[in-house]
mmCIF file of C-alpha atoms in Angstrom:
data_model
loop_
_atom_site.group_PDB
_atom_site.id
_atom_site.type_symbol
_atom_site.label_atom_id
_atom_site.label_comp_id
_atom_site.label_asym_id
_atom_site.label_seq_id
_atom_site.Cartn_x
_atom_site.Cartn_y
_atom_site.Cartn_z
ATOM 1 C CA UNK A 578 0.000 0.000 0.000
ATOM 2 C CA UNK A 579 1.750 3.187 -1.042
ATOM 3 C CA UNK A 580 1.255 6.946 0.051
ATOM 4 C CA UNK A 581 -1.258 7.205 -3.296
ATOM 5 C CA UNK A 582 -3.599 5.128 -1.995
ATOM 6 C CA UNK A 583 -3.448 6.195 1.030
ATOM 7 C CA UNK A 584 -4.287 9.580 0.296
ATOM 8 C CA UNK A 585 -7.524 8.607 -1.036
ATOM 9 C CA UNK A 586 -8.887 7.518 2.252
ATOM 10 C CA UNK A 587 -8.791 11.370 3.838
ATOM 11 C CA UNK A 588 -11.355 13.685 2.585
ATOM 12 C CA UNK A 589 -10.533 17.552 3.405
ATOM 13 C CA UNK A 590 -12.546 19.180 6.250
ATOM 14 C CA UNK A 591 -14.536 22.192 3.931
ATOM 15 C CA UNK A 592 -16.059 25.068 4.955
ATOM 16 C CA UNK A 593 -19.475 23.787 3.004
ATOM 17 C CA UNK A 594 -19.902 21.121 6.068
ATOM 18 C CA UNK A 595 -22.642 22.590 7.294
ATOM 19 C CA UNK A 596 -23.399 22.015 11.525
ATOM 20 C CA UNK A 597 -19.548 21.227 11.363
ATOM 21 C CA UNK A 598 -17.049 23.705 13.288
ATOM 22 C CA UNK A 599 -15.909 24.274 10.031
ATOM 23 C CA UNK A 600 -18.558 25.957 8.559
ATOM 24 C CA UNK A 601 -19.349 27.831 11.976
ATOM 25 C CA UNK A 602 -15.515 28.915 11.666
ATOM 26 C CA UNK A 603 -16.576 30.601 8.371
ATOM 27 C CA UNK A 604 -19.995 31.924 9.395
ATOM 28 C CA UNK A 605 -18.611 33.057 12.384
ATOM 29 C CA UNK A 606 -14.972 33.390 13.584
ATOM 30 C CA UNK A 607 -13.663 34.719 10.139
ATOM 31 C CA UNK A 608 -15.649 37.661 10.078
ATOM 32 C CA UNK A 609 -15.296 38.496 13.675
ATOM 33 C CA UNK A 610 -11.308 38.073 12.715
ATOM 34 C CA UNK A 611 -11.635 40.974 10.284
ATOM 35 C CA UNK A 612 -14.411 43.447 12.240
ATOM 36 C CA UNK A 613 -11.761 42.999 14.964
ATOM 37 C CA UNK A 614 -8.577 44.120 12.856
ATOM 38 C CA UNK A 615 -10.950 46.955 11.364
ATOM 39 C CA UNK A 616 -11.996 47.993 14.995
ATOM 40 C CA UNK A 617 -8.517 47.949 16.400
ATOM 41 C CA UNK A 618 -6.899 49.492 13.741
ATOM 42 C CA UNK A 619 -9.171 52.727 12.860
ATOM 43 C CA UNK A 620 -6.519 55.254 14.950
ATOM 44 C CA UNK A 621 -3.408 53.588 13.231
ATOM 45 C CA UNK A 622 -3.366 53.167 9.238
ATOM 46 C CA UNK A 623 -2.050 56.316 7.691
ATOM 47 C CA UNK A 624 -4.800 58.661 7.056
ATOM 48 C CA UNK A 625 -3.835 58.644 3.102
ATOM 49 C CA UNK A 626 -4.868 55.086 2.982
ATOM 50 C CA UNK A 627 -7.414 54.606 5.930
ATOM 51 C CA UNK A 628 -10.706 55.184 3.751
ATOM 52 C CA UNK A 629 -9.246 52.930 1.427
ATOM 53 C CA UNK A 630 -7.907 50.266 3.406
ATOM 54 C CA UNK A 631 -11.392 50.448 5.675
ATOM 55 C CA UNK A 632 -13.336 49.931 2.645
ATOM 56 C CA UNK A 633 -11.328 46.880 1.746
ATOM 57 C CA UNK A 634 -11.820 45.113 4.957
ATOM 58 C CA UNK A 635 -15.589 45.648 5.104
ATOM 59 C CA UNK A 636 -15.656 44.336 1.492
ATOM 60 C CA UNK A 637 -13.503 41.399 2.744
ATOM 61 C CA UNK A 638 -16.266 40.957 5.791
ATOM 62 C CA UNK A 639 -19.164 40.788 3.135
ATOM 63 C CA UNK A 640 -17.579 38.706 0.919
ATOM 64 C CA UNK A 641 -16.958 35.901 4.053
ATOM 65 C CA UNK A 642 -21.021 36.733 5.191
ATOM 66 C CA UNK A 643 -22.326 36.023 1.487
ATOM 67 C CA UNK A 644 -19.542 33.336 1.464
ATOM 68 C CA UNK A 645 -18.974 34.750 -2.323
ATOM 69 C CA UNK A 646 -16.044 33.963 -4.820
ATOM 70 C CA UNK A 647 -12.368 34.402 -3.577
ATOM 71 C CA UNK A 648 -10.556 36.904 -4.936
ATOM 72 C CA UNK A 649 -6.690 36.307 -6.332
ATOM 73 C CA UNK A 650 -3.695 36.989 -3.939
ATOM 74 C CA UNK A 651 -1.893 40.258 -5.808
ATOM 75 C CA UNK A 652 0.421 42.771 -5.223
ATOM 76 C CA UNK A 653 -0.450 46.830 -5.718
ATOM 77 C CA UNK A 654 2.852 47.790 -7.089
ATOM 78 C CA UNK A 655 6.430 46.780 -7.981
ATOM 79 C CA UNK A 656 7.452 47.427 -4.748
ATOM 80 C CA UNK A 657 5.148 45.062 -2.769
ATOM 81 C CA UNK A 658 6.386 42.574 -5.425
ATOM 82 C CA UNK A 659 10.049 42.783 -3.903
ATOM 83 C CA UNK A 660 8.403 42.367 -0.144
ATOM 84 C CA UNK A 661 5.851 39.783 -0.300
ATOM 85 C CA UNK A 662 7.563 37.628 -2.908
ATOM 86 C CA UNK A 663 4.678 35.141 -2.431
ATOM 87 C CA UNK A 664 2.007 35.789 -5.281
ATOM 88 C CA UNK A 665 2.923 33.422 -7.618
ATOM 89 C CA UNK A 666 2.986 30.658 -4.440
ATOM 90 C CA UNK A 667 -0.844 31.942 -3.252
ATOM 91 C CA UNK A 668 -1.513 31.347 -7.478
ATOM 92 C CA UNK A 669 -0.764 27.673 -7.211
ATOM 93 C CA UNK A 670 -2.442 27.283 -3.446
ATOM 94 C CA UNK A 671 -5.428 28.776 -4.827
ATOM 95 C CA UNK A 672 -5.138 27.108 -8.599
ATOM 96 C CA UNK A 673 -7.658 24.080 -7.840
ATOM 97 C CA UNK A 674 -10.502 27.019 -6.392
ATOM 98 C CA UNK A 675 -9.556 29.837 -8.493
ATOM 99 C CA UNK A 676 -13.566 30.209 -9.589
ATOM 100 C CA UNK A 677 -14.786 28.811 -6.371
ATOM 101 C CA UNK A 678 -16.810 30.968 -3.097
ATOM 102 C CA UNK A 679 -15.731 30.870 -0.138
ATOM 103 C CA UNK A 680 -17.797 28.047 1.092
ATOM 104 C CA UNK A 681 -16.092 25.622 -1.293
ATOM 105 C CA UNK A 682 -12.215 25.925 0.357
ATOM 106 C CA UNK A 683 -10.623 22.950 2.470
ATOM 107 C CA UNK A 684 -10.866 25.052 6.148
ATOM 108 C CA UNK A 685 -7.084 25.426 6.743
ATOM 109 C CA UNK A 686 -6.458 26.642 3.322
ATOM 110 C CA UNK A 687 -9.067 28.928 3.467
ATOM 111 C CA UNK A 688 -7.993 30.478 6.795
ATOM 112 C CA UNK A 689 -4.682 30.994 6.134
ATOM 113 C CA UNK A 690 -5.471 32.844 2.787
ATOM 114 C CA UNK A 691 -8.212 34.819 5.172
ATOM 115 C CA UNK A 692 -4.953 35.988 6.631
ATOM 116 C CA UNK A 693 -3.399 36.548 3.452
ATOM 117 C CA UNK A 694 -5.866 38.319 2.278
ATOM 118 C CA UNK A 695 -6.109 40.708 5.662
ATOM 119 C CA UNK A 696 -2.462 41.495 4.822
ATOM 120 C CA UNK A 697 -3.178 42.678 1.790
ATOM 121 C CA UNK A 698 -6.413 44.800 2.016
ATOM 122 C CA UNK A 699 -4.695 46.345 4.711
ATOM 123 C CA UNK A 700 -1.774 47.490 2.526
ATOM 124 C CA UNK A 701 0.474 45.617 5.212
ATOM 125 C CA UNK A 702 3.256 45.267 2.616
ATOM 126 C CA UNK A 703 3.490 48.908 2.069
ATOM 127 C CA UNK A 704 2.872 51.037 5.786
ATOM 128 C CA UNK A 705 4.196 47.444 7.494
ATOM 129 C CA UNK A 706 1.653 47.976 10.066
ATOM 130 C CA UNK A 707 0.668 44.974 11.861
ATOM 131 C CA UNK A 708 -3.094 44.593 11.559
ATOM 132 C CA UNK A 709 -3.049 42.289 14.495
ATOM 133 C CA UNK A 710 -0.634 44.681 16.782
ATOM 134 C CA UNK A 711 -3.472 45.410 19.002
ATOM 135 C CA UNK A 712 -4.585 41.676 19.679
ATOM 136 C CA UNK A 713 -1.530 40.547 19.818
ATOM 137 C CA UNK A 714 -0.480 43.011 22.621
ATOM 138 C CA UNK A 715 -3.949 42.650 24.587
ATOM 139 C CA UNK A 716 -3.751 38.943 24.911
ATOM 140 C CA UNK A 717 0.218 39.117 26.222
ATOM 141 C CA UNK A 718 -0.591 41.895 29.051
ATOM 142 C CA UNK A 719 -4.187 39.715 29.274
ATOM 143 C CA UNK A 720 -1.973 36.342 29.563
ATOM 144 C CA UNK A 721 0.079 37.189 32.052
ATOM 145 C CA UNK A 722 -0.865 35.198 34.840
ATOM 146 C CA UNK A 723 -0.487 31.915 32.537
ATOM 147 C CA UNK A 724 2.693 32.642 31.801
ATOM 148 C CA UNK A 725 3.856 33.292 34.745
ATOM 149 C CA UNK A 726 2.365 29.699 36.008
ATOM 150 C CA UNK A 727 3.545 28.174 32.921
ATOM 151 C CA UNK A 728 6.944 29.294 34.011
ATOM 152 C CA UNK A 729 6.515 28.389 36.794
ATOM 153 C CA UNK A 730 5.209 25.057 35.977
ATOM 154 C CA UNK A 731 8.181 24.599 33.792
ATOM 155 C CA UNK A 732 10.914 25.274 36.303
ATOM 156 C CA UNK A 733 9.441 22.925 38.696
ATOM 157 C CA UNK A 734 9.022 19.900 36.245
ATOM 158 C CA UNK A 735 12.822 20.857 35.029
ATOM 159 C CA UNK A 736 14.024 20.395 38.450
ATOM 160 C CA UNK A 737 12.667 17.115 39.176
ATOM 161 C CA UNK A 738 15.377 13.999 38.746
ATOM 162 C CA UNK A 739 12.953 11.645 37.574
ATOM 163 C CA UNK A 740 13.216 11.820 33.455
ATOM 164 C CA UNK A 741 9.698 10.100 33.424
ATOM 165 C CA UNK A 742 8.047 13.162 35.578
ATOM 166 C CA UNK A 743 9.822 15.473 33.333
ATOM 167 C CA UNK A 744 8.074 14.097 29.828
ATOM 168 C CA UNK A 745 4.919 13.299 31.442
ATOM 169 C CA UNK A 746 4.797 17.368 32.551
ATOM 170 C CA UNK A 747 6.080 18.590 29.126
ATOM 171 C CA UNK A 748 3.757 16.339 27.665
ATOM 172 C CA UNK A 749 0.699 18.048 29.347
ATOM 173 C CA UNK A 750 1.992 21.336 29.424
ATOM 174 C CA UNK A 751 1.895 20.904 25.569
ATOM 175 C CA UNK A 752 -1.395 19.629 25.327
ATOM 176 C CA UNK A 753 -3.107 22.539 27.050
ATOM 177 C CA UNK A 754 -0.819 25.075 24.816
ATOM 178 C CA UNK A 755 -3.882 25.561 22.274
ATOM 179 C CA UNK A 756 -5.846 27.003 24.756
ATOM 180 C CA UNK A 757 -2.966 29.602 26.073
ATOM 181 C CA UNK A 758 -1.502 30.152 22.912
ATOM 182 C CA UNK A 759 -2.156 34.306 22.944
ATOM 183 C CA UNK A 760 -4.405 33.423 20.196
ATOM 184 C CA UNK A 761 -6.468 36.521 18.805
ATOM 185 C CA UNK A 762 -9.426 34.903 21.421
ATOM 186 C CA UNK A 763 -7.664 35.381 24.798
ATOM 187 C CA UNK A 764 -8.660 32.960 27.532
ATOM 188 C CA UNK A 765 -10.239 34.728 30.282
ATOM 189 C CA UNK A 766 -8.734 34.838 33.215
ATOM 190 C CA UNK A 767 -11.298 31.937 34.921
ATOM 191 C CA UNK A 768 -9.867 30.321 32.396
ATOM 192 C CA UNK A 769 -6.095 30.380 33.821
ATOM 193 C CA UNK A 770 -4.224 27.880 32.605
ATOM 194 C CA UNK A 771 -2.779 24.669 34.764
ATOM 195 C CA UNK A 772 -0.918 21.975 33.426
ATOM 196 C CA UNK A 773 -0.497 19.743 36.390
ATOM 197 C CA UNK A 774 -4.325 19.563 36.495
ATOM 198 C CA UNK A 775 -4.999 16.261 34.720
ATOM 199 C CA UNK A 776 -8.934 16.606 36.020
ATOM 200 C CA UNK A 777 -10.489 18.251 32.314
ATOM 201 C CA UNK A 778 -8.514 15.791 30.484
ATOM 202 C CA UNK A 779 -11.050 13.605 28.721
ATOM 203 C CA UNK A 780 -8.560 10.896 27.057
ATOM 204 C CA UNK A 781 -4.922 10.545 28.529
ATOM 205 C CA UNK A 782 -2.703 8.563 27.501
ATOM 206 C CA UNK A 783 -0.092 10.212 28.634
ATOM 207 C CA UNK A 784 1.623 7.002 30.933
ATOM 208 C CA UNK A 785 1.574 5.239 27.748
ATOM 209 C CA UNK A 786 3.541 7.535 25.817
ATOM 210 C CA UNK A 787 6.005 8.134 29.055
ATOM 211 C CA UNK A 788 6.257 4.305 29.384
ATOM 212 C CA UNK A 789 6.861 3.463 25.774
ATOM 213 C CA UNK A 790 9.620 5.951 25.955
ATOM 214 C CA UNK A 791 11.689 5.544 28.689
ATOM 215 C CA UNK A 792 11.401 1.702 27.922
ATOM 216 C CA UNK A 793 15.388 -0.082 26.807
ATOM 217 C CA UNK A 794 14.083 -0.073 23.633
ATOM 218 C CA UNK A 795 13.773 3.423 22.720
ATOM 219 C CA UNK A 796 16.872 4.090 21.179
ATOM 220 C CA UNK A 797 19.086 6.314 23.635
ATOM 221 C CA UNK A 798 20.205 8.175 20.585
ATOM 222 C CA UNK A 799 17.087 9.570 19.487
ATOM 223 C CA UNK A 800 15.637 13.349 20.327
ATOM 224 C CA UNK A 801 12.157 14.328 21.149
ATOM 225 C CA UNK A 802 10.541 17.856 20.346
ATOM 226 C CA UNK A 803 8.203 18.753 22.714
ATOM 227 C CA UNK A 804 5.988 22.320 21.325
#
């Protein structure tokens, strides 16, 4: 059995799966993405290009609420050309859908070109403003307290002898990463994050993983990348 056929057993997760999370991520979360970046951002762009760049976004928010055809990935000038250098890459992303609306991309293809296309309705490649400054900066001074218990948590499970304790920590410290990444949703602060909680861990198989691993067999050359 070769990679070929195995490819045909995985159907992509689209955006047209309707009750899924997918297609609540595009009727939803995507144009909550952009009302934020246009809300954050009204104070910031350059006044030369803040009627445009406002009406771009807004466009960009009806498009995702009609769920209406993409638009190509494409540089304003020669100059952007030299910055972005990635046109021709978004071209053959974007080949296979080129005629298709919204509701028709895989989901992780179509939110990364949502953020594409953020980048350039907001002429990002041009003022180099950040459209996602403000978030970004809320949800580190908002975050705080997790990472100060993540550190925490992290010099404690580094001190420990015991090389089991030490993967079985990393290995749930990276499992609740996702939901204290900084993402552009900050957790709330009820929310706080802690790792050596196992309690709202449905399915752990954590002592598996630990056991397989420290087991003779395991070669003692090999590395393991923990993120």
């Amino acid at each position: 059995e070769n990679m070929e056929e195995k490819k045909e057993e995985f159907e992509l997760i689209k955006f047209n799966q309707k009750g899924g999370w997918a297609f609540s991520t595009l009727d939803e979360r995507l144009p909550k993405i952009v009302e934020n970046v246009i809300r954050d951002n009204m104070e910031l762009w350059p006044k030369e290009e803040s009627e445009e760049i406002n009406k771009n976004l807004k466009q960009l928010v009806e498009e995702l609420k009609n769920k209406s055809r993409i638009k190509e990935i494409k540089n304003r000038n020669k100059n952007e050309d030299e910055i972005s250098q990635d046109v021709n890459d978004w071209k053959l992303y974007l080949s296979e859908y080129s005629n298709s609306n919204w509701i028709d991309l895989p989901f992780y293809l179509g939110e990364a070109y949502l953020y594409r296309r953020i980048l350039q309705e907001s002429h990002y490649f041009s003022n180099f403003i950040d459209p996602f400054f403000v978030s970004k900066s809320q949800g580190l001074t908002q975050s705080f307290l997790i990472i100060q218990n993540i550190i925490s948590f992290l010099h404690e499970s580094l001190s420990t002898p015991s090389f089991s304790l030490q993967l079985l920590n990393m290995l749930q410290l990276s499992l609740w990463g996702n939901k204290g990444d900084l993402s552009l949703f900050q957790v709330q602060s009820s929310d706080i994050l802690n790792p050596s909680n196992p309690s709202q861990i449905l399915i752990n198989h954590s002592q598996s993983i630990v056991s397989f691993l420290s087991s003779p067999s395991s070669s003692s050359s090999s590395s393991i990348d923990i993120i």
